[in-house]
mmCIF file of C-alpha atoms in Angstrom:
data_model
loop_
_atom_site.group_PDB
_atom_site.id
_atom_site.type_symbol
_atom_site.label_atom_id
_atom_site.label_comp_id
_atom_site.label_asym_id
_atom_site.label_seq_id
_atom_site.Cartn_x
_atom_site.Cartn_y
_atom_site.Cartn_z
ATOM 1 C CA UNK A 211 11.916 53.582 144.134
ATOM 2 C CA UNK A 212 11.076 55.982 141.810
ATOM 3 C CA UNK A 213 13.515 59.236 141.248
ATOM 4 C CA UNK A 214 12.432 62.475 142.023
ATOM 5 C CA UNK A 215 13.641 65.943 140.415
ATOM 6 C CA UNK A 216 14.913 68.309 142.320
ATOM 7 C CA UNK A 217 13.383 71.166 143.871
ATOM 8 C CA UNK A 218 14.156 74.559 142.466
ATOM 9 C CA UNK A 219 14.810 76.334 145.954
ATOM 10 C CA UNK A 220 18.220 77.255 145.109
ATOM 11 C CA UNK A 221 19.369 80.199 143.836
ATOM 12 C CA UNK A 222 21.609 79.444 140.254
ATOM 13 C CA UNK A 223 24.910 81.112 139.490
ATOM 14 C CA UNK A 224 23.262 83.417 136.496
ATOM 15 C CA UNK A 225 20.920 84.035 139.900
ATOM 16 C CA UNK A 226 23.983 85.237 141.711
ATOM 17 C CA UNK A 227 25.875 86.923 139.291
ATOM 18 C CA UNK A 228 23.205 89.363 138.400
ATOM 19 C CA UNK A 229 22.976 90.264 142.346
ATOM 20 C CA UNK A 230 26.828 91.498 143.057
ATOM 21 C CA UNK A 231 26.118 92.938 139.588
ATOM 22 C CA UNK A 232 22.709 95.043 140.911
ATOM 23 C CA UNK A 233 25.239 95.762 144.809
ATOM 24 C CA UNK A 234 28.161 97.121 142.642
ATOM 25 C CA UNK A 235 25.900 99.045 140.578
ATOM 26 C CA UNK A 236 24.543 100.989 144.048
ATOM 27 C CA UNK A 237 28.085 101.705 144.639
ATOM 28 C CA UNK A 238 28.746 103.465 141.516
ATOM 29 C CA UNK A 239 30.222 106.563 142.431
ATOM 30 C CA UNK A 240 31.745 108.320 145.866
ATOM 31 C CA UNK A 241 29.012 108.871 148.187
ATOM 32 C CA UNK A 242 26.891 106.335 147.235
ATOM 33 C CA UNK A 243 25.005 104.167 149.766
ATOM 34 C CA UNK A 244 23.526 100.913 150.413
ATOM 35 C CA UNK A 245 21.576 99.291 153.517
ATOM 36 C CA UNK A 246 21.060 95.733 154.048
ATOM 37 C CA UNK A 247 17.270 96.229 154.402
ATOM 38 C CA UNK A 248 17.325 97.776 151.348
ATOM 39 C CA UNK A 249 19.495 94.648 149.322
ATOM 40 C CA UNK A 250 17.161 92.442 151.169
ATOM 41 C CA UNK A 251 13.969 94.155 149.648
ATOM 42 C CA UNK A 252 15.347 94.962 146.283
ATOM 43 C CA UNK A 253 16.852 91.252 145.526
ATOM 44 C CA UNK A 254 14.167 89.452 147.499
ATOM 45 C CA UNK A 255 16.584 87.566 149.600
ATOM 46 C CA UNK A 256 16.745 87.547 153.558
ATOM 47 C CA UNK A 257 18.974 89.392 155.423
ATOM 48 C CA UNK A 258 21.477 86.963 156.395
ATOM 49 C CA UNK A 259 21.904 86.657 152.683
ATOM 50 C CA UNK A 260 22.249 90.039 151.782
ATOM 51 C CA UNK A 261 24.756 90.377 154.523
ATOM 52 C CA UNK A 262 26.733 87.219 152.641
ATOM 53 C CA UNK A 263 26.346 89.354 149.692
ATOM 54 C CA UNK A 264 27.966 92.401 151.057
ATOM 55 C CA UNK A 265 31.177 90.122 152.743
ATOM 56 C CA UNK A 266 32.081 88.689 149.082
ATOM 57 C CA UNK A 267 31.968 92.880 147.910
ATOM 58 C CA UNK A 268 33.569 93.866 150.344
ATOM 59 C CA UNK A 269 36.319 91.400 149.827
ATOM 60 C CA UNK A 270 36.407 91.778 146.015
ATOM 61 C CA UNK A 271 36.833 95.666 146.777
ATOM 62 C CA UNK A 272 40.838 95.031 147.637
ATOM 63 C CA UNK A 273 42.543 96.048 150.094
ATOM 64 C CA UNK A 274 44.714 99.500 151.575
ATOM 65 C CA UNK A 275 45.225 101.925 148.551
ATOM 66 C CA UNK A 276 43.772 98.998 145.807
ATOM 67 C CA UNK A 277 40.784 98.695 144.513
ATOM 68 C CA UNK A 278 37.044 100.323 146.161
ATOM 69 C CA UNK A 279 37.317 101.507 149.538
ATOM 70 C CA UNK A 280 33.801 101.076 150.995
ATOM 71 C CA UNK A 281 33.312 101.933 154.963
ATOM 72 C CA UNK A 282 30.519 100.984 157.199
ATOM 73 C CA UNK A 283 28.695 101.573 160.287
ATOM 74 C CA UNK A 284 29.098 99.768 163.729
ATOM 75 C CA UNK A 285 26.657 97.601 163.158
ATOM 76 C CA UNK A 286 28.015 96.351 159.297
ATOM 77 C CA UNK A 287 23.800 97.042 157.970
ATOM 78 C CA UNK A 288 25.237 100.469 156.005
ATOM 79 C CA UNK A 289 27.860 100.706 153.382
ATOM 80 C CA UNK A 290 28.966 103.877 151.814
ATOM 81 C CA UNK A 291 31.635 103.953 148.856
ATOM 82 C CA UNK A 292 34.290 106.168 150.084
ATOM 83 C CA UNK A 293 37.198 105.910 146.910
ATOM 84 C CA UNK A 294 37.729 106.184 143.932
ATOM 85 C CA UNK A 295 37.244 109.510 143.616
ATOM 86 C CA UNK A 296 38.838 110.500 140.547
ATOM 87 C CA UNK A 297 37.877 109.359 137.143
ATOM 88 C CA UNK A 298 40.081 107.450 134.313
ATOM 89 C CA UNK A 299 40.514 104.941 132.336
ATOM 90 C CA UNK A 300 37.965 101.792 132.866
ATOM 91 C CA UNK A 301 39.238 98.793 133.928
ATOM 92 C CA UNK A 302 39.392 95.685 131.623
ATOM 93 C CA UNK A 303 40.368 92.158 131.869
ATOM 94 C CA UNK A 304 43.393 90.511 130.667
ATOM 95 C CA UNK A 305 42.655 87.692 127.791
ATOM 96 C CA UNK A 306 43.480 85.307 130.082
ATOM 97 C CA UNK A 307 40.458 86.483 132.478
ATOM 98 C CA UNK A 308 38.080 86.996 129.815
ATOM 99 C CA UNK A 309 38.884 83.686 128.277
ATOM 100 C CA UNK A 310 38.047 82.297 132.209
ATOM 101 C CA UNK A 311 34.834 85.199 132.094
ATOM 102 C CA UNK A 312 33.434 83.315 128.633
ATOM 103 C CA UNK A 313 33.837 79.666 129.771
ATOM 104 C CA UNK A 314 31.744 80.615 133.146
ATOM 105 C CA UNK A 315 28.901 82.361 131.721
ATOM 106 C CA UNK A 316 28.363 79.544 129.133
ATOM 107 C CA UNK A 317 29.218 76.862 132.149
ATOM 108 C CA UNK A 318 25.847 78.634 133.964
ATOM 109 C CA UNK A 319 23.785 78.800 130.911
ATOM 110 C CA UNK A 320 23.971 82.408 130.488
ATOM 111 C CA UNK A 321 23.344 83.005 126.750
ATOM 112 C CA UNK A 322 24.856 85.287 124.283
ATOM 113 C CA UNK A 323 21.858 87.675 123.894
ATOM 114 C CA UNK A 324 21.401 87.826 127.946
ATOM 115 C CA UNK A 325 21.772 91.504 128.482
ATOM 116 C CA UNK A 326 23.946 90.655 131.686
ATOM 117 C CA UNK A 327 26.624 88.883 129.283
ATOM 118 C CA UNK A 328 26.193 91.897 127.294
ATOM 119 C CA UNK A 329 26.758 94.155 129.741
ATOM 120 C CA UNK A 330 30.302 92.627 131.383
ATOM 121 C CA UNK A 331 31.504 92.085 127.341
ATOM 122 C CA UNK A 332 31.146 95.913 127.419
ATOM 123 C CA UNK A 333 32.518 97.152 130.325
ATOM 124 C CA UNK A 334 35.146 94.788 131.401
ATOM 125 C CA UNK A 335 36.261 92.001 128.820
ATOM 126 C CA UNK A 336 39.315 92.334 126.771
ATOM 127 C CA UNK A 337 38.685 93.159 123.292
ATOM 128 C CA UNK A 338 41.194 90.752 121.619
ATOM 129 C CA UNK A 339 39.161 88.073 123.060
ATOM 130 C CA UNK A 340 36.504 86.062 120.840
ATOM 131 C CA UNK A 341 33.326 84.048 122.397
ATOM 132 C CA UNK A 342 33.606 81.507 119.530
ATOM 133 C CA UNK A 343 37.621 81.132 119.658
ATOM 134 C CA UNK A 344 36.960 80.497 123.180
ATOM 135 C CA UNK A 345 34.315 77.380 123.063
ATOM 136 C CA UNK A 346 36.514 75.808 120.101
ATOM 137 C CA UNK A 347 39.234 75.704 122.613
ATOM 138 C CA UNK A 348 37.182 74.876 126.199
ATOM 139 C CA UNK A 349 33.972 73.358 124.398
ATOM 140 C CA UNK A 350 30.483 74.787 123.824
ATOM 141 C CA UNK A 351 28.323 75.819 126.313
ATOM 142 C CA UNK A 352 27.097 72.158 128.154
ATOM 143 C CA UNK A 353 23.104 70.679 127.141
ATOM 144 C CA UNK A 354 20.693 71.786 129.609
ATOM 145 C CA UNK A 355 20.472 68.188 131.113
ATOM 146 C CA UNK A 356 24.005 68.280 131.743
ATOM 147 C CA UNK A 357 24.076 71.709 133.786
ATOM 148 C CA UNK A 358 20.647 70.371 135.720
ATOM 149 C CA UNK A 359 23.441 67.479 137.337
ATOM 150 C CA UNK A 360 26.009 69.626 137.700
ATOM 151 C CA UNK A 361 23.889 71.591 139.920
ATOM 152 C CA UNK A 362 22.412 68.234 141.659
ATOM 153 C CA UNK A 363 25.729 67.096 141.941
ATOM 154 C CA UNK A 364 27.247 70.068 143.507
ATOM 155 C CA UNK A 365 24.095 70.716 146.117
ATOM 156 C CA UNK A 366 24.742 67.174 147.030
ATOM 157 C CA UNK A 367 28.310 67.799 147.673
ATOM 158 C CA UNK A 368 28.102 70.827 149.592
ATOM 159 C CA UNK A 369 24.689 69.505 152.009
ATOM 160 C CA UNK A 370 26.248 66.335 152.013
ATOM 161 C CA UNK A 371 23.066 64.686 150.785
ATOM 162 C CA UNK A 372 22.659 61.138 148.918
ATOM 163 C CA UNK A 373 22.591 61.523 145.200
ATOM 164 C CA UNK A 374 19.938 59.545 143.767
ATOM 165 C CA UNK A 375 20.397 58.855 139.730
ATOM 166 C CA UNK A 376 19.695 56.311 136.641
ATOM 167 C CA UNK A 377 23.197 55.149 134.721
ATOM 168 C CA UNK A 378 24.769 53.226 132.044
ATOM 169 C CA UNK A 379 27.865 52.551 131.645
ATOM 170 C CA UNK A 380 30.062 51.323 129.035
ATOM 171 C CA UNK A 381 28.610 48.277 128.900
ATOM 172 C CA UNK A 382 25.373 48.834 130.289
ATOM 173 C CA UNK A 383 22.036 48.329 127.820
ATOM 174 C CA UNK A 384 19.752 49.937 130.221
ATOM 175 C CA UNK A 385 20.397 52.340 132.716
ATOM 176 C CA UNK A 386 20.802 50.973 136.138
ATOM 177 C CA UNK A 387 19.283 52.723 139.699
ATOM 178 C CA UNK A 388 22.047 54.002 141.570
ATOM 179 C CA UNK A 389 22.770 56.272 144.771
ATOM 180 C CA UNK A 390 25.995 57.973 146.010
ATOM 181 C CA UNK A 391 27.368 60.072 148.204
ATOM 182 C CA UNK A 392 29.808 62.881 146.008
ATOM 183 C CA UNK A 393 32.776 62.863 147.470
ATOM 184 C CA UNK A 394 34.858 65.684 144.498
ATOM 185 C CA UNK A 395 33.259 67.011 141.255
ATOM 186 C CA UNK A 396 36.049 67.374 138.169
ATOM 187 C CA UNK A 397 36.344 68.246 134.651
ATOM 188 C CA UNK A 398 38.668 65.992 132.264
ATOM 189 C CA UNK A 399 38.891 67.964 128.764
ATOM 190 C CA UNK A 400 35.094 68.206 127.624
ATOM 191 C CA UNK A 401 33.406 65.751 130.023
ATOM 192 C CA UNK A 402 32.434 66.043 133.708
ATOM 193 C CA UNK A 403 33.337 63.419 136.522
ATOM 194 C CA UNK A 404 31.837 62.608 140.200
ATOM 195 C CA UNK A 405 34.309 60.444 142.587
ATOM 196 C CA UNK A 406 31.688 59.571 145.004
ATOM 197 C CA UNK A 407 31.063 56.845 147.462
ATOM 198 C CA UNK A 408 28.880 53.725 145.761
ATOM 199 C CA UNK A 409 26.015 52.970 148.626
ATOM 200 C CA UNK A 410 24.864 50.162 146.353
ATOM 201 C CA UNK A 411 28.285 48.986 146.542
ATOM 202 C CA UNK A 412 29.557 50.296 149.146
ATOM 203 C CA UNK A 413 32.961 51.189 147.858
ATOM 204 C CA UNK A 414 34.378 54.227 146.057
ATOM 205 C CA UNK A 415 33.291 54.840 142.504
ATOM 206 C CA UNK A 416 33.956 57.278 139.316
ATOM 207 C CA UNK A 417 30.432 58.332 137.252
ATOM 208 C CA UNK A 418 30.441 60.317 134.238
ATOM 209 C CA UNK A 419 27.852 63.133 134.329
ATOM 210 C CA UNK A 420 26.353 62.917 131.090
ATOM 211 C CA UNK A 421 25.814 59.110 131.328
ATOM 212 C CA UNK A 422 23.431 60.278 134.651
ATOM 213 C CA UNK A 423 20.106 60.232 134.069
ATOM 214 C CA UNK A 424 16.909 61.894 136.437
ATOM 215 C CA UNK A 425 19.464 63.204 139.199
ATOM 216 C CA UNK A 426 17.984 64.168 142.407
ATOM 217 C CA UNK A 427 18.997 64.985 145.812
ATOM 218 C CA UNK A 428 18.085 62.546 148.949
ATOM 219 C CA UNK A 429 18.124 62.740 152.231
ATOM 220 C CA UNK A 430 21.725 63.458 154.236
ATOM 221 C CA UNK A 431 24.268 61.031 154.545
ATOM 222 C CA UNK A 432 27.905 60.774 155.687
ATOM 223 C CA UNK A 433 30.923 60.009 154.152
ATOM 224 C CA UNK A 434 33.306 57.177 155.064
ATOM 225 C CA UNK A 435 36.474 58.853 156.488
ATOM 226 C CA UNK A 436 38.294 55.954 155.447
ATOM 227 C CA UNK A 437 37.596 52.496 154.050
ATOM 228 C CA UNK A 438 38.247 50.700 157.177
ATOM 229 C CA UNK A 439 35.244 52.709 158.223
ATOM 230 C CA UNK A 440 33.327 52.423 155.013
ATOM 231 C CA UNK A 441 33.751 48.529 155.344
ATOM 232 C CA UNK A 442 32.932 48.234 159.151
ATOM 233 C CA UNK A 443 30.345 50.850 159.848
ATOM 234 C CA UNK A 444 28.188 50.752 156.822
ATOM 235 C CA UNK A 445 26.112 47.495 156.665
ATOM 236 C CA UNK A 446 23.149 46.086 155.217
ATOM 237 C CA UNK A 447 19.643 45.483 157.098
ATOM 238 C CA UNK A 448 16.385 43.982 156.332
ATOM 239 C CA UNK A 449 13.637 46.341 156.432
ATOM 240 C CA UNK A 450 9.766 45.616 156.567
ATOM 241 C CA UNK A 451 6.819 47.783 155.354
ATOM 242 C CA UNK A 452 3.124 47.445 156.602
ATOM 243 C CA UNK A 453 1.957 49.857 154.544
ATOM 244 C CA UNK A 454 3.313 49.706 150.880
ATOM 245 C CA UNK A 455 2.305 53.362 150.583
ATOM 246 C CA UNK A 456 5.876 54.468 152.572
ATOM 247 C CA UNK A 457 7.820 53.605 149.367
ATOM 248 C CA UNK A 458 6.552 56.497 147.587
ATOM 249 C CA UNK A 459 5.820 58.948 150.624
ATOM 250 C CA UNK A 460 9.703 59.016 151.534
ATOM 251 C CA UNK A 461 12.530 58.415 149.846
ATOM 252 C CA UNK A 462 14.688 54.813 150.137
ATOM 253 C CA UNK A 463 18.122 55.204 148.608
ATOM 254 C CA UNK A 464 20.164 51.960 148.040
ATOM 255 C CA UNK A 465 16.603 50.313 148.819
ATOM 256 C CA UNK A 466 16.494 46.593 147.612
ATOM 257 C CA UNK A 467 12.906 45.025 147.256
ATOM 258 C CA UNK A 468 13.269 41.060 148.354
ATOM 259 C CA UNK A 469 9.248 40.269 148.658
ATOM 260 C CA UNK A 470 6.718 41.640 148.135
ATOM 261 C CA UNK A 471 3.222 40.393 149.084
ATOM 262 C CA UNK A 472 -0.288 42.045 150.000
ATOM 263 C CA UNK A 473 -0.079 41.935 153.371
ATOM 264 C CA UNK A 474 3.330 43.468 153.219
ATOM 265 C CA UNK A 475 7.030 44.362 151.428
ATOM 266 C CA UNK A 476 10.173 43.300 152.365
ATOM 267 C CA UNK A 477 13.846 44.660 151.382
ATOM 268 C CA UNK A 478 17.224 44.931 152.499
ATOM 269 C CA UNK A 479 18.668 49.068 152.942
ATOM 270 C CA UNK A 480 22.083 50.025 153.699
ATOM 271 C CA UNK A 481 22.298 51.179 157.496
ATOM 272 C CA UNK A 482 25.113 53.506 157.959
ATOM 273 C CA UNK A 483 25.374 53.566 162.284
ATOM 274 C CA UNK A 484 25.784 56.399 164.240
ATOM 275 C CA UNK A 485 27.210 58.122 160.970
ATOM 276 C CA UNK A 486 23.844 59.371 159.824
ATOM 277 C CA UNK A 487 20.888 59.074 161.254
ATOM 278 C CA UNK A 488 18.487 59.331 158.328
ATOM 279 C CA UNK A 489 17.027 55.841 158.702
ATOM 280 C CA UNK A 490 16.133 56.408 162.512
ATOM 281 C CA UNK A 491 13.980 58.970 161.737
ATOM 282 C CA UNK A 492 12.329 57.579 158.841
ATOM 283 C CA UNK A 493 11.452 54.575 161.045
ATOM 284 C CA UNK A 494 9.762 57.637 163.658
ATOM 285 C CA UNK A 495 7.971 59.142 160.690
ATOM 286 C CA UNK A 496 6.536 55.820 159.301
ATOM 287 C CA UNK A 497 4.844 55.176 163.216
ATOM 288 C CA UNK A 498 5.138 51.922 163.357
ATOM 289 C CA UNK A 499 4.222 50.868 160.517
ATOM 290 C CA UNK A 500 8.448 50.352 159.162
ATOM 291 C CA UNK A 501 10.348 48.067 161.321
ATOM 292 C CA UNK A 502 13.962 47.087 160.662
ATOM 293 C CA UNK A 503 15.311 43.553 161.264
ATOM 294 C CA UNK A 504 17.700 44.621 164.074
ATOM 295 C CA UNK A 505 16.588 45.796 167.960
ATOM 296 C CA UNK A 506 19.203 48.060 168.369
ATOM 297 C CA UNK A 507 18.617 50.145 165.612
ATOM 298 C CA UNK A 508 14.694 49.602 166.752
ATOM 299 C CA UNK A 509 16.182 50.915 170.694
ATOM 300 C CA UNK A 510 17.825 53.697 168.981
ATOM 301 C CA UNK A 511 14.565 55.257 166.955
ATOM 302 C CA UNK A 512 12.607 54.534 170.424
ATOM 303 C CA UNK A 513 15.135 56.863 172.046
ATOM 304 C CA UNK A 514 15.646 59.048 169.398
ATOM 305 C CA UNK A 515 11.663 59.953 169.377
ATOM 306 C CA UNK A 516 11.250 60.274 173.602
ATOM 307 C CA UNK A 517 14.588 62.584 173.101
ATOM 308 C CA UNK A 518 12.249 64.731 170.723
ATOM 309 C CA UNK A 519 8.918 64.751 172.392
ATOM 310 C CA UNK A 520 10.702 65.960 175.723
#
C-alpha cells in the first residue's frame, strides 16, 4: 500500500486565528454589529461555522462587569457590542502570555513578517518580551514537514481515523510502513510524541514525530478501551482480491500481502469486530470482487448492504 497525503480540507490554526481576528474587528466600538449571514459570506465558511465562531467570542468576551458585553437577538444570528463604552488605556499581555502568544504563532507557521503577527505584537504583546529570547528558550519555529504531522496527527486524533505513516527508529536503516490509531499527542522539551495504538502490532506504542515520514489520514477506526479488549476483539483475517486494482482504489491499513499471483492477491488485515466497521463496507464497495476468509464477517457485509438499500 502506497501512502497518500492528506487532503487540504481543513481549515489551519493561522486559518482560524485571522477569523476571531476579522469578528473582533466588527465589534470594535459600542454599537457595532454583526450577523451570521454576514460572517458566513465575508469568511467563506457555512453558517454552522460562523455560529461556532461567534460561541468562542462570546465566551472570550468575559463575563458580568469584565471584559466585552455583546447582546443578541432571540434567535443568536445578530450580535451587537453593547460595553465598553469609555475609552483608556489598551490592554496588553503579561510576559508570561506573550511568551505563550510567540511560541503559538511560530507552532502554526505564522512568520515574523505576516502582517497578522504584526498586528497582535502591536496591539496586545508585552513590550519586555523578545521573539528571539523566546525560541532560544522553547525552540525555533518547527520544519514545515514537522507541522504537516502535527496536523495529520491531531485530525487523526480528534476524527478518530487510522494514521497511516513511514518510520525508523533507532535502529531502523529504512523506514518501515506503519499504521496507528493516536491515542494523546505530547511535547517532551524540543521534540513531539504520539502514544497511539500499534495496528501492526496490535499493542500500545510511543512514535516520535519527526522520525514520521508521508503521514496521512485513513479511514475511521476505534480505540481499544482496554487491553483485554485490544487483545480479544482485534484479530487478524485473510483477505482475497479478484481484482488487484482495489489495492490502490481504497485504502488497506495494517494490510499484509501473503501471495500474489495473476489470477489474484492474497493478504492477511487486522479485523477489529463490531468496534469499527470500516472493513464491512469496503468489502460492499469492492462488489464482490474482496472476500474475507471468515463467513461471519461475509454475513455481516451481506446485512450491512440490504440494511442500506432498504
Amino acid at each position: 500500500m502506497s501512502p497518500r497525503r492528506r487532503g487540504s480540507g481543513r481549515k489551519n490554526g493561522s486559518e482560524r486565528i485571522r477569523e476571531l481576528i476579522s469578528i473582533f474587528a466588527s465589534l470594535s466600538k459600542k454599537g457595532a454589529r454583526v450577523s451570521i449571514d454576514t460572517l458566513s459570506e465575508r469568511l467563506g465558511i457555512s453558517k454552522e461555522a460562523a455560529q461556532g465562531m461567534m460561541q468562542i467570542v462570546i465566551q472570550a468576551s468575559g463575563e458580568e462587569s469584565s471584559g466585552l458585553l455583546i447582546s443578541a437577538n432571540d434567535d443568536m444570528t445578530e450580535f451587537t457590542l453593547e460595553y465598553p463604552a469609555i475609552r483608556g488605556r489598551a490592554i496588553r499581555l503579561n510576559s508570561n502570555e506573550t511568551i505563550a502568544l510567540v511560541h503559538a504563532l511560530d507552532q502554526v507557521g505564522i512568520s515574523d513578517s505576516d502582517p497578522l503577527r504584526q498586528r497582535l505584537r502591536n496591539a496586545f504583546s508585552s513590550l519586555d518580551v523578545h521573539d528571539d529570547a523566546v525560541r532560544q528558550i522553547l525552540g525555533s519555529p518547527q520544519p514545515d514537514s514537522i507541522r504537516d504531522a502535527l496536523s495529520a496527527c491531531a485530525m487523526a486524533q480528534a476524527d478518530g481515523r487510522m494514521l497511516n505513516f513511514f518510520y525508523r527508529g533507532v535502529s531502523d536503516t529504512e523506514p518501515a510502513e506503519r499504521c496507528a490509531l493516536v491515542r494523546m499527542l505530547r511535547i517532551d522539551g524540543n521534540s513531539w510524541y504520539i502514544d497511539a495504538y500499534d495496528l501492526d502490532k496490535l499493542a500500545d506504542r510511543t512514535f516520535r514525530v519527526d522520525r514520521m515520514i508521508d503521514v496521512s489520514l485513513g479511514p475511521h477506526g476505534r480505540l481499544p478501551n482496554s487491553d483485554n479488549e485490544a487483545s480479544t476483539s482485534a484479530r487478524v483475517v485473510s483477505i482475497r482480491f479478484a481484482n488487484p486494482l482495489l489495492l490502490t482504489v481504497f485504502e488497506w491499513p495494517g494490510l499484509r500481502i501473503t501471495k500474489q499471483t495473476p489470477e489474484c492477491i492474497e493478504g492477511r488485515i487486522t479485523y477489529f469486530g463490531e468496534r469499527s466497521d470500516w472493513l464491512i463496507r469496503r468489502i460492499i464497495a469492492c462488489g464482490g470482487r474482496m472476500t474475507v476468509e471468515d463467513e461471519r464477517i461475509m454475513q455481516l457485509a451481506r446485512e450491512y448492504a440490504l440494511s442500506l438499500i432498504s
